[in-house]
XYZ file of C-alpha atoms in Angstrom:
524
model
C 4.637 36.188 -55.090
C 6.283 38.372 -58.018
C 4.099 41.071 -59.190
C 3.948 40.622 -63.624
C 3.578 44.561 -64.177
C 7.222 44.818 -62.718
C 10.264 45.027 -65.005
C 12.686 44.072 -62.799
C 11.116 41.214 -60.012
C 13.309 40.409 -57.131
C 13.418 37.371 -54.683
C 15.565 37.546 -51.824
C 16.507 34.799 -49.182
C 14.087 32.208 -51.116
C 14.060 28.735 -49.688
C 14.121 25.260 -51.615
C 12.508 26.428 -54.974
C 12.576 30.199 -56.515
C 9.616 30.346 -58.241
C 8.576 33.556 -60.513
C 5.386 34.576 -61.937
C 5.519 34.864 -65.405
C 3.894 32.949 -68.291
C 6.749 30.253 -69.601
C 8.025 30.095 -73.024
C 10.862 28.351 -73.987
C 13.688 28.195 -77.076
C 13.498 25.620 -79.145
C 15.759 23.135 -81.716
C 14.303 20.595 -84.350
C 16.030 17.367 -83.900
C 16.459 15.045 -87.190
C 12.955 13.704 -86.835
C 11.273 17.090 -87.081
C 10.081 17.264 -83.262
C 10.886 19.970 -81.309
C 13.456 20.250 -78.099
C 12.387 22.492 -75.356
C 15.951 23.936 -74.842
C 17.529 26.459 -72.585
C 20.520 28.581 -72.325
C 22.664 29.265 -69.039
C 25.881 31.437 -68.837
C 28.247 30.908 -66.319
C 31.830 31.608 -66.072
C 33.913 28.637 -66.156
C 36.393 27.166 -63.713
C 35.822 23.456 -65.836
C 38.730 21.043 -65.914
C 36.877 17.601 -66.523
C 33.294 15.963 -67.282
C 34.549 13.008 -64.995
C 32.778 13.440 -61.783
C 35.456 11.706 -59.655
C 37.854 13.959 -60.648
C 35.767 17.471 -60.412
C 35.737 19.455 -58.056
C 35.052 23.020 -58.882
C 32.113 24.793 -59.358
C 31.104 24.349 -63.101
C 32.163 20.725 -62.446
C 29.738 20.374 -60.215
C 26.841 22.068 -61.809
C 27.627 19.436 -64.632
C 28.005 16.445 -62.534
C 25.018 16.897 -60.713
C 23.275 16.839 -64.254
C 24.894 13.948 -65.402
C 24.766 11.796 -62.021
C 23.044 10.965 -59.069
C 24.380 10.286 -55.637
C 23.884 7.933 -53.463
C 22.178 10.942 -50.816
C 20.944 14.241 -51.745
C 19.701 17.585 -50.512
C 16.403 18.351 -51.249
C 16.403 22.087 -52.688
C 18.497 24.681 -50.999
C 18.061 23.163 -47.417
C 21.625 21.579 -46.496
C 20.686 21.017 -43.158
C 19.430 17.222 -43.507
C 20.797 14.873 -46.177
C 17.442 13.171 -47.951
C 17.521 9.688 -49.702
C 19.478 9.652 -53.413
C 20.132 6.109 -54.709
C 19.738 4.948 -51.285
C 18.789 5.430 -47.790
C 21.022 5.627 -44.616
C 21.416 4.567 -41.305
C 24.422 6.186 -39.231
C 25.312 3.839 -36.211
C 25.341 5.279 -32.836
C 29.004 6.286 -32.350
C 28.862 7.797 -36.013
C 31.432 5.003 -37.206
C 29.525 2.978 -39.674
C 27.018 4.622 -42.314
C 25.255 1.585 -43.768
C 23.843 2.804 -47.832
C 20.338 0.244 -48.856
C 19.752 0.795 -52.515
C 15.737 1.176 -53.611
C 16.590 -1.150 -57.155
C 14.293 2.231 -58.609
C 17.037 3.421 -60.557
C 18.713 3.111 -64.156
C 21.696 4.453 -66.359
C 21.208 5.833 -69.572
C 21.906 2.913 -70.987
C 18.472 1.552 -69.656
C 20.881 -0.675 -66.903
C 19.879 -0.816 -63.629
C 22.073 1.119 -60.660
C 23.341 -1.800 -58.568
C 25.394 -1.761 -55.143
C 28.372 -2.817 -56.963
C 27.953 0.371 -58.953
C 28.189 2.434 -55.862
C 31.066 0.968 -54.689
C 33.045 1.328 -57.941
C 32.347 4.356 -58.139
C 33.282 5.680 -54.434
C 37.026 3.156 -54.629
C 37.524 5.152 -57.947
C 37.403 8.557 -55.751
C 39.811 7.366 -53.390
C 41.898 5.532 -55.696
C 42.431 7.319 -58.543
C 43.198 10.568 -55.933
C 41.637 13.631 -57.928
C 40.972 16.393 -56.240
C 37.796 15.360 -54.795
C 39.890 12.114 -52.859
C 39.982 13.872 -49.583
C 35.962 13.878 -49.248
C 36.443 9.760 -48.104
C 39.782 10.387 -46.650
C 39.561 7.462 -43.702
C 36.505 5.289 -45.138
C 36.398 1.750 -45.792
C 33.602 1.256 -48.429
C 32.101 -2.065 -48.084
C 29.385 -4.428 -50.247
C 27.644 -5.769 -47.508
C 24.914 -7.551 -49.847
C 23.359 -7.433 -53.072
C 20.858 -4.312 -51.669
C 23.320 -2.737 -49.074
C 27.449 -1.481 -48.704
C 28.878 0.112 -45.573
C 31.379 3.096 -45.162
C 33.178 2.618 -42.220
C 35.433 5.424 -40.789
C 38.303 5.274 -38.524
C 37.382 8.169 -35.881
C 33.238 9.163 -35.197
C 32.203 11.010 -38.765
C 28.912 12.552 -38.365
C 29.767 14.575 -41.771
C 29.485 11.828 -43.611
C 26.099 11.937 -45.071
C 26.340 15.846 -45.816
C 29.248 14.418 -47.673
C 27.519 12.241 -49.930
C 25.167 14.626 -52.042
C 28.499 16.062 -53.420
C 28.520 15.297 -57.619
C 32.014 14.603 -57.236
C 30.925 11.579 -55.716
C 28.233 10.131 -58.058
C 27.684 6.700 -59.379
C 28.739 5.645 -62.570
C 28.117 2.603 -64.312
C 31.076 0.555 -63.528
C 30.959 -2.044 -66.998
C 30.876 1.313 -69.116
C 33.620 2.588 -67.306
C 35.928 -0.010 -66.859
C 35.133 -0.906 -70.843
C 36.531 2.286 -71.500
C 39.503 2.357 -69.331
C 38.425 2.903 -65.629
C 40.149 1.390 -62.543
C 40.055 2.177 -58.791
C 43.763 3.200 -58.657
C 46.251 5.418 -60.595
C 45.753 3.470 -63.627
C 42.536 4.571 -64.153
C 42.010 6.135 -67.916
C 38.284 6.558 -68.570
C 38.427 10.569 -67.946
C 39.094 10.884 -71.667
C 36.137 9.028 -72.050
C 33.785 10.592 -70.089
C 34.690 13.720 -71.593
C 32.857 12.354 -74.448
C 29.691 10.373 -73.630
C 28.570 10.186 -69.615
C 27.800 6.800 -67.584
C 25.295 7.713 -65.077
C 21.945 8.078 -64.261
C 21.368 11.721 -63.777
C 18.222 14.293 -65.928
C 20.527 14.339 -68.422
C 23.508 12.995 -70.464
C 26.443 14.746 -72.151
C 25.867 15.193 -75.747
C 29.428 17.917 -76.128
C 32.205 18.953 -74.033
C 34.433 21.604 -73.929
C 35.798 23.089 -71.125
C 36.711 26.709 -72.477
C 33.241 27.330 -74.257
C 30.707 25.385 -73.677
C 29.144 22.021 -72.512
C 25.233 20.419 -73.853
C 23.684 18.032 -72.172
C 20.222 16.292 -73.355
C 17.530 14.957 -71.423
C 18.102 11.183 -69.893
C 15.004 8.664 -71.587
C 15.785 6.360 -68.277
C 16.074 8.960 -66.172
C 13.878 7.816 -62.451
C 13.265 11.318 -61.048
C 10.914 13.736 -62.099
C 11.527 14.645 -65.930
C 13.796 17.763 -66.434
C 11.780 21.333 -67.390
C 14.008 21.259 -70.219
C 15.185 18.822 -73.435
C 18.411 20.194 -74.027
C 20.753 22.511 -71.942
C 23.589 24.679 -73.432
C 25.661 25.904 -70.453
C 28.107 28.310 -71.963
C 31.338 29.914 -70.735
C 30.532 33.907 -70.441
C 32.095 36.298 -68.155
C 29.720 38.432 -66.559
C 29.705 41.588 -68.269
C 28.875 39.584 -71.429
C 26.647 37.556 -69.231
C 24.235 41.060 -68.572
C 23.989 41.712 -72.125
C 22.590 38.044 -72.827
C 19.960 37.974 -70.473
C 18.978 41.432 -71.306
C 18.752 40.736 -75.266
C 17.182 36.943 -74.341
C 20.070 35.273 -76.262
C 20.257 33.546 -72.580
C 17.953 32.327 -70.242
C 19.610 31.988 -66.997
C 22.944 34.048 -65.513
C 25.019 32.851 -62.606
C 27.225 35.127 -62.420
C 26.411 38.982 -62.049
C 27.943 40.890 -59.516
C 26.401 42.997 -57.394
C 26.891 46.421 -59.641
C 25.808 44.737 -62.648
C 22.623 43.443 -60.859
C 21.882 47.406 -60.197
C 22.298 48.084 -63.678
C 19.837 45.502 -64.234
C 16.719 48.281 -63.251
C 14.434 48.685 -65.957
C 15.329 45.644 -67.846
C 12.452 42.787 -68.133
C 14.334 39.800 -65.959
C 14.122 38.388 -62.761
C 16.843 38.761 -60.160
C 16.929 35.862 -57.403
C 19.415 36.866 -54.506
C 20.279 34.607 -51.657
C 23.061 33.952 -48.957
C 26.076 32.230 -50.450
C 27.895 29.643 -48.305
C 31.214 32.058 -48.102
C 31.827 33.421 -45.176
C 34.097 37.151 -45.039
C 36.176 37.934 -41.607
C 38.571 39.519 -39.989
C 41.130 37.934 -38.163
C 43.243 39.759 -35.565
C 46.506 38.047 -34.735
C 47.115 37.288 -31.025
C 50.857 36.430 -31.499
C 52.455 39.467 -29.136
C 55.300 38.561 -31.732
C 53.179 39.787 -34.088
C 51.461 42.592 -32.704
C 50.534 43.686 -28.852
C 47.906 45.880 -30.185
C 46.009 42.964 -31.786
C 47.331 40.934 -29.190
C 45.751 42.778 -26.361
C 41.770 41.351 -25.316
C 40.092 44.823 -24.148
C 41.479 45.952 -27.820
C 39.884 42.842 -29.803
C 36.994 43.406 -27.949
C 36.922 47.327 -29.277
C 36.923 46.228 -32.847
C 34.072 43.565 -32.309
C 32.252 46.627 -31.022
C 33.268 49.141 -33.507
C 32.167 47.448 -36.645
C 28.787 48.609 -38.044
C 27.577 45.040 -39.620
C 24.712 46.432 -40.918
C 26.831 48.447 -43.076
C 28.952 46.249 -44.257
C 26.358 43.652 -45.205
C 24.576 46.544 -47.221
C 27.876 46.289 -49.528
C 26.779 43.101 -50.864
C 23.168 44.233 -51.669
C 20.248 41.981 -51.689
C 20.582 38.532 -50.113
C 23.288 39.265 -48.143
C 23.477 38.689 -44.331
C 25.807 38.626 -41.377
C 26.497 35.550 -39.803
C 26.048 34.941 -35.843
C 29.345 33.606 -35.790
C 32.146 31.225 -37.951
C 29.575 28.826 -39.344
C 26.974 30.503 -42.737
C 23.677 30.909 -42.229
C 22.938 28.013 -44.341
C 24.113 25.158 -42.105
C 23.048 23.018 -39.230
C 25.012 24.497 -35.948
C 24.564 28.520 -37.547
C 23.748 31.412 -35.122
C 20.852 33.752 -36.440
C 23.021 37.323 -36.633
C 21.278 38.636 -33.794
C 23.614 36.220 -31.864
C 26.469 37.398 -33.199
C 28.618 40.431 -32.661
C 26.480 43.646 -32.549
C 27.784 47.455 -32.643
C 28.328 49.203 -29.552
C 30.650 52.794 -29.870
C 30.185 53.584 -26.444
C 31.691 50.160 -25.451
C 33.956 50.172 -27.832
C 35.347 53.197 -26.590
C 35.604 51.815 -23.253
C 37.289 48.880 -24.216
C 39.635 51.304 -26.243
C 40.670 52.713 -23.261
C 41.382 49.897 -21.164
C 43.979 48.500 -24.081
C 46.116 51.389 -23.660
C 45.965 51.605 -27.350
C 47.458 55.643 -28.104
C 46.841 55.712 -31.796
C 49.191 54.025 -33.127
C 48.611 52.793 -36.861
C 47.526 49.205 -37.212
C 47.860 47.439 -40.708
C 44.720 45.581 -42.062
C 46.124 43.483 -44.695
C 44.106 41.754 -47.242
C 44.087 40.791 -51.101
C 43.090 43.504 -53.489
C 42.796 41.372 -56.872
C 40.107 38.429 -55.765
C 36.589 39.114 -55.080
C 33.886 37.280 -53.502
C 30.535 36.564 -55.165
C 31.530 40.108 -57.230
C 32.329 41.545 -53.978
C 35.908 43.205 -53.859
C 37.590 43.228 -50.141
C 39.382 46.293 -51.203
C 35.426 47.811 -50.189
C 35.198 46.182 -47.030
C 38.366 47.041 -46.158
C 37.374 50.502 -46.923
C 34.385 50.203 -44.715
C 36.119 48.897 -41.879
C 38.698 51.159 -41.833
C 36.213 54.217 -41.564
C 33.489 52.552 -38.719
C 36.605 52.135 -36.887
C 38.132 54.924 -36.575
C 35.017 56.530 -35.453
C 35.986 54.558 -32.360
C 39.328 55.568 -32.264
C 41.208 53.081 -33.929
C 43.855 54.065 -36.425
C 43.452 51.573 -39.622
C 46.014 51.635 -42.209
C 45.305 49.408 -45.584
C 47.773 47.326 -46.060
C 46.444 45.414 -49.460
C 48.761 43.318 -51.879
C 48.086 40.562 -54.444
C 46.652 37.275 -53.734
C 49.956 35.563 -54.887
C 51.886 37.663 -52.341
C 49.654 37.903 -49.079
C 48.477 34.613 -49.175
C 52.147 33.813 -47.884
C 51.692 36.205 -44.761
C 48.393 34.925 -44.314
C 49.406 31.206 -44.218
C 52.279 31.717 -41.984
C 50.406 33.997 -39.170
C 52.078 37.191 -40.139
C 49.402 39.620 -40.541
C 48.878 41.632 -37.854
C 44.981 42.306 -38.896
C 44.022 39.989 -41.941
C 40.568 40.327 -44.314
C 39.722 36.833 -45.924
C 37.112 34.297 -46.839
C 36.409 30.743 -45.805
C 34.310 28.540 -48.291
C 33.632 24.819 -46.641
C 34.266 21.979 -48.193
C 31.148 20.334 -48.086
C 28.020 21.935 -46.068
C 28.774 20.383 -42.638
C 29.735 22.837 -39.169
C 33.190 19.888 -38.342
C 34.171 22.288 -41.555
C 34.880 25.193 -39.411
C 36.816 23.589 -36.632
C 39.278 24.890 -38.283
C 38.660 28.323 -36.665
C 39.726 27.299 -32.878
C 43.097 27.257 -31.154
C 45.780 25.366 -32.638
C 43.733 24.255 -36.107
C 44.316 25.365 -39.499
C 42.887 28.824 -39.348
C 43.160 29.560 -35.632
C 47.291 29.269 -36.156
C 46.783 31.750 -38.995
C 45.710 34.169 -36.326
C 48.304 33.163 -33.461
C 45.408 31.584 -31.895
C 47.826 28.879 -30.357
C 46.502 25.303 -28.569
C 46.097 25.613 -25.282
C 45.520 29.693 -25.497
C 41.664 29.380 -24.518
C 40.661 26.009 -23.143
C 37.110 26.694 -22.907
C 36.867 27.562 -26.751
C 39.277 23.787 -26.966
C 37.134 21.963 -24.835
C 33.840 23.231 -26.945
C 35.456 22.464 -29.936
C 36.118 18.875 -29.119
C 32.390 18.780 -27.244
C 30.921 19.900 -30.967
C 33.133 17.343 -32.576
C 31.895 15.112 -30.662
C 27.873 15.803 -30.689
C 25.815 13.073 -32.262
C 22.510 13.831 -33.557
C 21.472 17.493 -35.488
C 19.730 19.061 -32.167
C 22.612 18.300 -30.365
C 25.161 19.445 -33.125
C 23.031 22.386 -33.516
C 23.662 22.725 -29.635
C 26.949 22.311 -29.531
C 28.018 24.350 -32.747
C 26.057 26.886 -31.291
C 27.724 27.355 -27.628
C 31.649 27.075 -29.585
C 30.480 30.042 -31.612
C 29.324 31.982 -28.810
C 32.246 31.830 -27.121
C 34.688 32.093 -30.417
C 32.403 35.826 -30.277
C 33.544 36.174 -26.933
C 37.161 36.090 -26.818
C 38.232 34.795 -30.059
C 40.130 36.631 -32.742
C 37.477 36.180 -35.238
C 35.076 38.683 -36.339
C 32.825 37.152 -39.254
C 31.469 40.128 -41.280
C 28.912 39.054 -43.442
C 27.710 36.283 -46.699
C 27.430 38.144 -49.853
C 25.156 37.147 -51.785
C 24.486 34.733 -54.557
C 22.737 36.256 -57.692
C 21.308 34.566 -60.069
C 19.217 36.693 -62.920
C 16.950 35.129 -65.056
C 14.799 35.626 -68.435
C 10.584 35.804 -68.457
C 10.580 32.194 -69.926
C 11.827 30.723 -66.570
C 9.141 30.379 -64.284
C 11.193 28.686 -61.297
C 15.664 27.814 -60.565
C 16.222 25.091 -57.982
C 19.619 26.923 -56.042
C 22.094 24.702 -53.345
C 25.142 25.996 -52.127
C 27.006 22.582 -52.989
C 25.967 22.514 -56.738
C 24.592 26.014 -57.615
C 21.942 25.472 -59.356
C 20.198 22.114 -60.340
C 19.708 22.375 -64.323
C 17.061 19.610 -64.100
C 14.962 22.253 -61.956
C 14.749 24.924 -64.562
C 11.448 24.978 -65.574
C-alpha cells in the first residue's frame, strides 16, 4: 500500500489493478437537468486517425475503442497471459483449427438492443472486408454463424493466437442495423466511418458524445451498459504532448497522464501525484549481423558470444528507471512463453574476454548503427547506444556509433545491412507466434543475416513452439527456442522500458493492459 504523508507515491510492476491510497474526489459538469457528472480528464498524446474500431489500429484508437466497444474475449486487467470471456465464451478444438464463440444473450448496445451472433459476425466480415489496417489480425479465418447462440472462426493452418487475438478493440462488435443504416458493408464499399466518427454503435462503458482527432475526444457513460458501471460519467481524453502533459497533472487541470517520459517523471519529486510504472510490451535489442558479407567480426560466434557477455543489463535497464526490466530472451515479460531475466543473458568480463580472444578480433572499429530521432516509451536509443558502447569496450571491443534518422536507417535495417543494429520490436497482439519472427530465415532473423537453414536446432524449436498446443506446453516450448536463440543467436534483448502513467490525488485506482493502455471505464 501507498503511504498518504508522501508527495510523490510510486507503484512499480503492479499487477491487474493499480490501486492508490488517497481519499477520491472528482471534477464535475452540470448537465441540462441540473445533476451533476462525475467527470475526469486524461492527456495523452495522439496518434488518432478514426473513432471506427474496424479501422483503428493505433494506440489512442484503441484506448477509445475499448471504451466504446466490447469484444467478443477479453483480458482481465493487465494479465495477457489467458484470454477471459467478453461477449462470449470459447472453445479452441484440439488441432487449434476451429475456435467456436457461444454468446451469454447478457449484453446490449446503447441503443438498449440486444448483442446478437449476427452482430459478431458483421462486425468481424467488416474487418476483413473493408481491409483497414487492423485486416491482417483475421488474415486466414472463415467466420461462421453456426446458430442463433454460437459462430465459428475457422483457420487454414493450427492458430493457437487466436483468442489473444480477440480482446483487440479493433475488433469489437458493433451493432450491425445501425451500421449498415448509416452506410456500413463488409467490403470496400463500406461508408459508415464518417458516421461513427459522430455517434458510436456498440456496447462498451461508454459512448462517443465528440470527436476530433487533433484535440480531443468525450465520451459519456453507456445507460445499457452490462459490466460493472464506469468510476466516471464523462471522460475528456485530450491531445497533450508530454511536457504540457506534467504541467496539467501538477496544477490538477488533469487527472490522469499517459505519457511522461522517464526525465519528466524525475522532475515529478515533490509534486502531490502518483506515479504508476510498469513493463511495457516493447522489447529493445541488439542485433549482430551474421552475413560474413556483411561483417566477419559480427559474423564470427566466439565474438557474438563476447558481446552477450560484455553487456552490463543491469545498467542498461537502470536507463529506463522504475518499471523497467530485462527480458530472459525475445519474448516481454508480459506474455505466456517469457523467460524471467535471470534466464537470460547475464554479464561475465572475464568470459567475455576469453571469448574475445578466441575471435581473433584485434581492435578493429565495429559500427553500431541505430536511429537517433525515435524514442521508446521516452527512452532515446542514442542513450543505450551510449551505454553499450562504454560496457563494451571495457571488454575490449571497439564500438563506433553509427546513428542516422529513422527515414534513412530503417532502409539498412530492412535490407540486412547493418553490421551491429539497435532497434525495438512491439507485437502485434500479446501472443509469443509474434516473435517467430526472430529465428533463421523469418522477418527479423534475415534482418540480421540469420539465414534458413544457418542453425537447425533454433529451426526445428521454432516450428516445435509453433506447433505447441495448450499454455504449459507453449510456455514450454517458447521457453526452450529462447534459450537457445541466447545461445547462439544474434540477438541480444536489452531490456522493456517502462510504461508511466502519473496520476492526480482524486484517482484512487487505473486499470493498465499492454493491448489497450489503460481501460477508461477502470478509473475510479
Amino acid at each position: 500500500m501507498l503511504s498518504p504523508t508522501r508527495r510523490v507515491a510510486t507503484v512499480v510492476g503492479l499487477a491487474t489493478v493499480a490501486a492508490l491510497t488517497f481519499t477520491a474526489c472528482s471534477s464535475s459538469q452540470s448537465t441540462e437537468s441540473g445533476s451533476s457528472a462525475k467527470s475526469v480528464v486524461v492527456d495523452a498524446s495522439f496518434d488518432l486517425k478514426t473513432a471506427d474500431p474496424s479501422r483503428q489500429y493505433e494506440t489512442t484508437g484503441s484506448i477509445v475503442a475499448k471504451a466504446l466497444y466490447e469484444t467478443l474475449l477479453t483480458f482481465d486487467g493487465d494479465d495477457v497471459t489467458q484470454p477471459v470471456d467478453g461477449i462470449a465464451s470459447y472453445e479452441m478444438n484440439a488441432d487449434n483449427t476451429v475456435l467456436t464463440l457461444t454468446i451469454d444473450g447478457d449484453h446490449t448496445f446503447s441503443d438498449g438492443s440486444e448483442v446478437t451472433v449476427d452482430d459478431a459476425v458483421f462486425s468481424l466480415e467488416r474487418v476483413q472486408g473493408i481491409k483497414g489496417n487492423p485486416s491482417f489480425l483475421l488474415d486466414g479465418v472463415t467466420v461462421e454463424k453456426t446458430s442463433d447462440t454460437t459462430l465459428t472462426l475457422t483457420s487454414a493452418e493450427p492458430n493457437p493466437a487466436l483468442p489473444y487475438i480477440l480482446p483487440n478493440p479493433a475488433l469489437g462488435v458493433l451493432s450491425e442495423k445501425i451500421v449498415t443504416e448509416n452506410g456500413g458493408t463488409t467490403d470496400a464499399d463500406d461508408d459508415a466511418e464518417s458516421f461513427l466518427n459522430t455517434e458510436s454503435a456498440g456496447s462498451g462503458p461508454y459512448m462517443l458524445e465528440s470527436f476530433d482527432a487533433a484535440s480531443q475526444v468525450v465520451l459519456t457513460k453507456n445507460p445499457n451498459y452490462a459490466g460493472e458501471a464506469p468510476g466516471y460519467d464523462r471522460v475528456v481524453l485530450r491531445n497533450v504532448q508530454g511536457p504540457t502533459q506534467k504541467l496539467n497533472i501538477q496544477a490538477g487541470e488533469s487527472q490522469v497522464a499517459l505519457d511522461l517520459n522517464p526525465d519528466q517523471v524525475s522532475e515529478l519529486d515533490g509534486s502531490d501525484v502518483t506515479v504508476i510504472s510498469n513493463a511495457s510490451r516493447y522489447m529493445i535489442f541488439l542485433l549482430l549481423n551474421q552475413d560474413k558479407n556483411v561483417s566477419d567480426v559480427t559474423s564470427n560466434p566466439d565474438f557474438l558470444a563476447a558481446v552477450k557477455q560484455g553487456i552490463d543489463y543491469d545498467k542498461i535497464v537502470s536507463l529506463a528507471g522504475d518499471g523497467s526490466v530485462q527480458p530472459g530472451g525475445f519474448i516481454p515479460s508480459l506474455f505466456v512463453g517469457a523467460l524471467d531475466a535471470s534466464e537470460g543473458n547475464q554479464r561475465d568480463v572475464a568470459a567475455a574476454k576469453a571469448s574475445l580472444a578466441a575471435s581473433g578480433y584485434k581492435g578493429d572499429p565495429v559500427s553500431l548503427n541505430f536511429p537517433n530521432d525515435i524514442t521508446v516509451q521516452g527512452l532515446s536509443l542514442q542513450s543505450v547506444a551510449e551505454s553499450v558502447q562504454a560496457q563494451l569496450a571495457e571488454v575490449g571491443i571497439n564500438i563506433v556509433l553509427a546513428p542516422a534518422p529513422v527515414a534513412t536507417e530503417l532502409d539498412a535495417y530492412r535490407n540486412g545491412t547493418e553490421t551491429i543494429g539497435l532497434w525495438y520490436w512491439g507485437p502485434d497482439f500479446p501472443d509469443p507466434s509474434n516473435y517467430l519472427v526472430f529465428t533463421p530465415g523469418e522477418l527479423v532473423g534475415l534482418r540480421a543475416g540469420w539465414a534458413a537453414g544457418s542453425d537447425a536446432t533454433v529451426t526445428d524449436l521454432a516450428a516445435a513452439a509453433h506447433a505447441a498446443v495448450g499454455t504449459e506446453a507453449r510456455q514450454a516450448a517458447y521457453a526452450d527456442l529462447q534459450k537457445a536463440q541466447n545461445a547462439t543467436g544474434p540477438f541480444v534483448p536489452l531490456l522493456q522500458p517502462a510504461q508511466n502513467v502519473v496520476t492526480s490525488p482524486s484517482i484512487t485506482s487505473v486499470s493498465l493492459n499492454p493491448v489497450w493502455t489503460i481501460d477508461l471505464a477502470g478509473i475510479k
